[in-house]
Amino acid sequence: MATSTTPAGNRPRSKADRAYEYIKEQIDAGKFEPHDRVLAGPLAATLGMSGVPIREAIQRLAAEGILSIEHNVGARVAVFDGQAYRDGMEALAVMDGVATALAAGQISTADLKRAEAYNDQIIALLDDFDPVQYSALNAEFHATLYSKCPNARILELVRHEWQKFANLRDPALNVDEVRARATVVEHQKILELIRTEASSAEIEQAARHHVLASLQARTEVQSQLLNTESV
């Protein structure tokens, strides 16, 4: 009989893995809303396991920014306040810019075509705009590029930051059609810089400014990082 494995590796799925996947699926499906408490006891009963793997899964989700742990309260579905959102977007801009620049030399023609295909799908959305589908395609576009980053630690950090925003469900922070139209142009610029073997500094700056432009469009706050050449 084949052994069930986690998507990220070849080790068998543990009870904590199962609990992690279940809780995350419930959050993604809206069964847990922002601020809702996530209690180990009921989850353990639902999944037929002890509280130990549930608590391990909760800690893992908290480390990813999906849950927050509050003293004397426990785990809640995380919510970004204004400052936390701005801080997170600036961190994402820095990490994505550096990761994309480092990845550039490893990105193949096939990778560029795949990223361009995601961008084309975003363009196709513009006349009947769906912000949820846009966010998914945008994340795939960026992952196609930064996933080739040869620095394992930077790759881990940028994935962590993107994961935080993948679980953000605040309609007030959705990208609108106007920003999406600007995004596809910025995507094309990043791809052209990589295709023409531009300098790492140029690629890093374009990728970083792209994320910061989204921050400014969503919050009307201009990051000080827009005034720097590189980080």
GROMACS .gro file of C-alpha atoms in nm:
model
  231
    1MET     CA    1   0.000   0.000   0.000
    2ALA     CA    2   0.132   0.346  -0.091
    3THR     CA    3   0.215   0.577   0.197
    4SER     CA    4   0.038   0.914   0.207
    5THR     CA    5   0.285   1.198   0.196
    6THR     CA    6   0.280   1.570   0.243
    7PRO     CA    7   0.287   1.785  -0.070
    8ALA     CA    8   0.612   1.946   0.043
    9GLY     CA    9   0.813   1.630   0.086
   10ASN     CA   10   0.832   1.255   0.105
   11ARG     CA   11   0.772   1.205   0.478
   12PRO     CA   12   0.442   1.041   0.582
   13ARG     CA   13   0.163   1.281   0.676
   14SER     CA   14   0.140   1.311   1.052
   15LYS     CA   15  -0.168   1.386   1.260
   16ALA     CA   16  -0.039   1.742   1.292
   17ASP     CA   17  -0.022   1.766   0.912
   18ARG     CA   18  -0.382   1.648   0.886
   19ALA     CA   19  -0.492   1.895   1.152
   20TYR     CA   20  -0.304   2.178   0.980
   21GLU     CA   21  -0.466   2.102   0.646
   22TYR     CA   22  -0.814   2.071   0.799
   23ILE     CA   23  -0.793   2.401   0.992
   24LYS     CA   24  -0.653   2.585   0.691
   25GLU     CA   25  -0.928   2.444   0.467
   26GLN     CA   26  -1.191   2.561   0.717
   27ILE     CA   27  -1.040   2.911   0.719
   28ASP     CA   28  -1.016   2.921   0.339
   29ALA     CA   29  -1.380   2.810   0.314
   30GLY     CA   30  -1.491   3.085   0.553
   31LYS     CA   31  -1.598   2.846   0.827
   32PHE     CA   32  -1.365   3.042   1.056
   33GLU     CA   33  -1.395   3.418   1.008
   34PRO     CA   34  -1.137   3.680   1.107
   35HIS     CA   35  -1.122   3.716   1.488
   36ASP     CA   36  -1.292   3.376   1.542
   37ARG     CA   37  -1.135   3.161   1.812
   38VAL     CA   38  -0.983   2.830   1.702
   39LEU     CA   39  -1.022   2.586   1.990
   40ALA     CA   40  -0.817   2.269   2.017
   41GLY     CA   41  -1.085   2.070   2.205
   42PRO     CA   42  -1.363   2.077   1.943
   43LEU     CA   43  -1.112   2.024   1.663
   44ALA     CA   44  -0.964   1.722   1.838
   45ALA     CA   45  -1.313   1.573   1.873
   46THR     CA   46  -1.396   1.641   1.507
   47LEU     CA   47  -1.072   1.488   1.381
   48GLY     CA   48  -1.060   1.203   1.629
   49MET     CA   49  -0.719   1.281   1.771
   50SER     CA   50  -0.567   1.423   2.087
   51GLY     CA   51  -0.506   1.791   2.146
   52VAL     CA   52  -0.129   1.758   2.095
   53PRO     CA   53  -0.127   1.750   1.712
   54ILE     CA   54  -0.401   2.014   1.707
   55ARG     CA   55  -0.188   2.250   1.913
   56GLU     CA   56   0.112   2.174   1.692
   57ALA     CA   57  -0.095   2.264   1.385
   58ILE     CA   58  -0.216   2.583   1.552
   59GLN     CA   59   0.142   2.688   1.628
   60ARG     CA   60   0.239   2.623   1.267
   61LEU     CA   61  -0.052   2.832   1.138
   62ALA     CA   62   0.040   3.108   1.383
   63ALA     CA   63   0.399   3.104   1.254
   64GLU     CA   64   0.261   3.153   0.903
   65GLY     CA   65   0.052   3.450   1.017
   66ILE     CA   66  -0.278   3.273   0.951
   67LEU     CA   67  -0.364   3.255   1.322
   68SER     CA   68  -0.267   3.482   1.608
   69ILE     CA   69  -0.208   3.364   1.964
   70GLU     CA   70  -0.347   3.593   2.235
   71HIS     CA   71  -0.261   3.568   2.604
   72ASN     CA   72  -0.549   3.421   2.808
   73VAL     CA   73  -0.755   3.384   2.491
   74GLY     CA   74  -0.576   3.135   2.268
   75ALA     CA   75  -0.573   3.114   1.890
   76ARG     CA   76  -0.779   3.340   1.667
   77VAL     CA   77  -0.797   3.382   1.292
   78ALA     CA   78  -0.550   3.663   1.226
   79VAL     CA   79  -0.656   4.004   1.105
   80PHE     CA   80  -0.429   4.270   0.959
   81ASP     CA   81  -0.481   4.615   1.103
   82GLY     CA   82  -0.366   4.911   0.894
   83GLN     CA   83  -0.012   4.928   1.029
   84ALA     CA   84   0.038   4.550   1.024
   85TYR     CA   85  -0.080   4.542   0.663
   86ARG     CA   86   0.161   4.817   0.561
   87ASP     CA   87   0.448   4.650   0.747
   88GLY     CA   88   0.367   4.317   0.584
   89MET     CA   89   0.349   4.465   0.235
   90GLU     CA   90   0.684   4.641   0.280
   91ALA     CA   91   0.839   4.314   0.399
   92LEU     CA   92   0.686   4.135   0.101
   93ALA     CA   93   0.819   4.400  -0.137
   94VAL     CA   94   1.173   4.361  -0.005
   95MET     CA   95   1.166   3.980   0.000
   96ASP     CA   96   0.998   3.942  -0.339
   97GLY     CA   97   1.233   4.194  -0.500
   98VAL     CA   98   1.546   4.024  -0.369
   99ALA     CA   99   1.418   3.672  -0.441
  100THR     CA  100   1.316   3.761  -0.797
  101ALA     CA  101   1.650   3.929  -0.866
  102LEU     CA  102   1.843   3.628  -0.734
  103ALA     CA  103   1.618   3.392  -0.928
  104ALA     CA  104   1.662   3.573  -1.260
  105GLY     CA  105   1.966   3.375  -1.371
  106GLN     CA  106   1.786   3.046  -1.297
  107ILE     CA  107   1.459   3.131  -1.474
  108SER     CA  108   1.417   2.936  -1.798
  109THR     CA  109   1.237   3.031  -2.118
  110ALA     CA  110   0.960   2.791  -2.014
  111ASP     CA  111   0.929   2.968  -1.679
  112LEU     CA  112   0.897   3.305  -1.855
  113LYS     CA  113   0.628   3.166  -2.085
  114ARG     CA  114   0.439   3.025  -1.785
  115ALA     CA  115   0.456   3.359  -1.603
  116GLU     CA  116   0.345   3.539  -1.918
  117ALA     CA  117   0.049   3.299  -1.946
  118TYR     CA  118  -0.062   3.391  -1.593
  119ASN     CA  119  -0.035   3.758  -1.686
  120ASP     CA  120  -0.242   3.695  -1.999
  121GLN     CA  121  -0.510   3.533  -1.782
  122ILE     CA  122  -0.514   3.847  -1.566
  123ILE     CA  123  -0.559   4.058  -1.880
  124ALA     CA  124  -0.855   3.840  -1.979
  125LEU     CA  125  -1.018   3.916  -1.643
  126LEU     CA  126  -1.006   4.293  -1.679
  127ASP     CA  127  -1.337   4.341  -1.860
  128ASP     CA  128  -1.527   4.131  -1.605
  129PHE     CA  129  -1.302   4.179  -1.304
  130ASP     CA  130  -1.289   3.921  -1.024
  131PRO     CA  131  -1.053   4.031  -0.742
  132VAL     CA  132  -1.032   3.683  -0.590
  133GLN     CA  133  -0.931   3.521  -0.918
  134TYR     CA  134  -0.693   3.810  -0.984
  135SER     CA  135  -0.519   3.756  -0.649
  136ALA     CA  136  -0.473   3.384  -0.721
  137LEU     CA  137  -0.328   3.447  -1.068
  138ASN     CA  138  -0.105   3.727  -0.940
  139ALA     CA  139   0.035   3.499  -0.671
  140GLU     CA  140   0.105   3.228  -0.932
  141PHE     CA  141   0.281   3.481  -1.155
  142HIS     CA  142   0.515   3.586  -0.878
  143ALA     CA  143   0.572   3.230  -0.750
  144THR     CA  144   0.680   3.122  -1.098
  145LEU     CA  145   0.963   3.376  -1.075
  146TYR     CA  146   1.074   3.382  -0.713
  147SER     CA  147   1.055   3.002  -0.672
  148LYS     CA  148   1.380   2.974  -0.869
  149CYS     CA  149   1.565   3.175  -0.602
  150PRO     CA  150   1.884   2.979  -0.517
  151ASN     CA  151   1.902   3.118  -0.161
  152ALA     CA  152   1.695   2.874   0.047
  153ARG     CA  153   1.648   3.110   0.342
  154ILE     CA  154   1.528   3.402   0.127
  155LEU     CA  155   1.299   3.163  -0.060
  156GLU     CA  156   1.150   3.046   0.271
  157LEU     CA  157   1.095   3.406   0.383
  158VAL     CA  158   0.928   3.523   0.062
  159ARG     CA  159   0.698   3.220   0.058
  160HIS     CA  160   0.607   3.296   0.418
  161GLU     CA  161   0.516   3.656   0.332
  162TRP     CA  162   0.309   3.556   0.027
  163GLN     CA  163   0.127   3.296   0.236
  164LYS     CA  164   0.017   3.563   0.482
  165PHE     CA  165  -0.150   3.761   0.208
  166ALA     CA  166  -0.302   3.452   0.048
  167ASN     CA  167  -0.515   3.419   0.362
  168LEU     CA  168  -0.617   3.784   0.380
  169ARG     CA  169  -0.989   3.820   0.314
  170ASP     CA  170  -1.058   4.189   0.365
  171PRO     CA  171  -1.270   4.333   0.081
  172ALA     CA  172  -1.140   4.682   0.162
  173LEU     CA  173  -0.791   4.568   0.056
  174ASN     CA  174  -0.890   4.400  -0.271
  175VAL     CA  175  -0.718   4.520  -0.585
  176ASP     CA  176  -0.956   4.704  -0.818
  177GLU     CA  177  -0.965   4.699  -1.197
  178VAL     CA  178  -0.763   5.020  -1.228
  179ARG     CA  179  -0.476   4.879  -1.022
  180ALA     CA  180  -0.500   4.545  -1.202
  181ARG     CA  181  -0.449   4.717  -1.539
  182ALA     CA  182  -0.135   4.883  -1.405
  183THR     CA  183  -0.020   4.551  -1.259
  184VAL     CA  184  -0.014   4.369  -1.593
  185VAL     CA  185   0.208   4.641  -1.740
  186GLU     CA  186   0.445   4.615  -1.442
  187HIS     CA  187   0.449   4.236  -1.480
  188GLN     CA  188   0.546   4.275  -1.845
  189LYS     CA  189   0.829   4.508  -1.746
  190ILE     CA  190   0.965   4.257  -1.492
  191LEU     CA  191   0.953   3.977  -1.751
  192GLU     CA  192   1.129   4.194  -2.009
  193LEU     CA  193   1.406   4.282  -1.762
  194ILE     CA  194   1.462   3.913  -1.689
  195ARG     CA  195   1.442   3.818  -2.057
  196THR     CA  196   1.701   4.078  -2.158
  197GLU     CA  197   1.932   3.988  -1.867
  198ALA     CA  198   1.909   4.327  -1.700
  199SER     CA  199   2.113   4.387  -1.386
  200SER     CA  200   2.004   4.236  -1.056
  201ALA     CA  201   1.956   4.588  -0.918
  202GLU     CA  202   1.713   4.679  -1.199
  203ILE     CA  203   1.512   4.359  -1.155
  204GLU     CA  204   1.504   4.393  -0.777
  205GLN     CA  205   1.390   4.754  -0.796
  206ALA     CA  206   1.115   4.680  -1.052
  207ALA     CA  207   0.979   4.387  -0.850
  208ARG     CA  208   0.995   4.579  -0.522
  209HIS     CA  209   0.831   4.891  -0.661
  210HIS     CA  210   0.558   4.674  -0.816
  211VAL     CA  211   0.452   4.544  -0.473
  212LEU     CA  212   0.483   4.889  -0.315
  213ALA     CA  213   0.262   5.036  -0.588
  214SER     CA  214  -0.009   4.791  -0.485
  215LEU     CA  215   0.035   4.900  -0.123
  216GLN     CA  216  -0.006   5.264  -0.224
  217ALA     CA  217  -0.312   5.187  -0.440
  218ARG     CA  218  -0.483   5.000  -0.153
  219THR     CA  219  -0.396   5.233   0.134
  220GLU     CA  220  -0.304   5.567  -0.028
  221VAL     CA  221   0.018   5.548   0.174
  222GLN     CA  222   0.348   5.594  -0.012
  223SER     CA  223   0.622   5.376   0.135
  224GLN     CA  224   0.959   5.532   0.208
  225LEU     CA  225   1.107   5.230   0.029
  226LEU     CA  226   0.992   5.383  -0.300
  227ASN     CA  227   1.261   5.646  -0.250
  228THR     CA  228   1.549   5.397  -0.227
  229GLU     CA  229   1.740   5.249  -0.516
  230SER     CA  230   1.775   4.902  -0.364
  231VAL     CA  231   1.777   4.725  -0.029
   0.00000   0.00000   0.00000
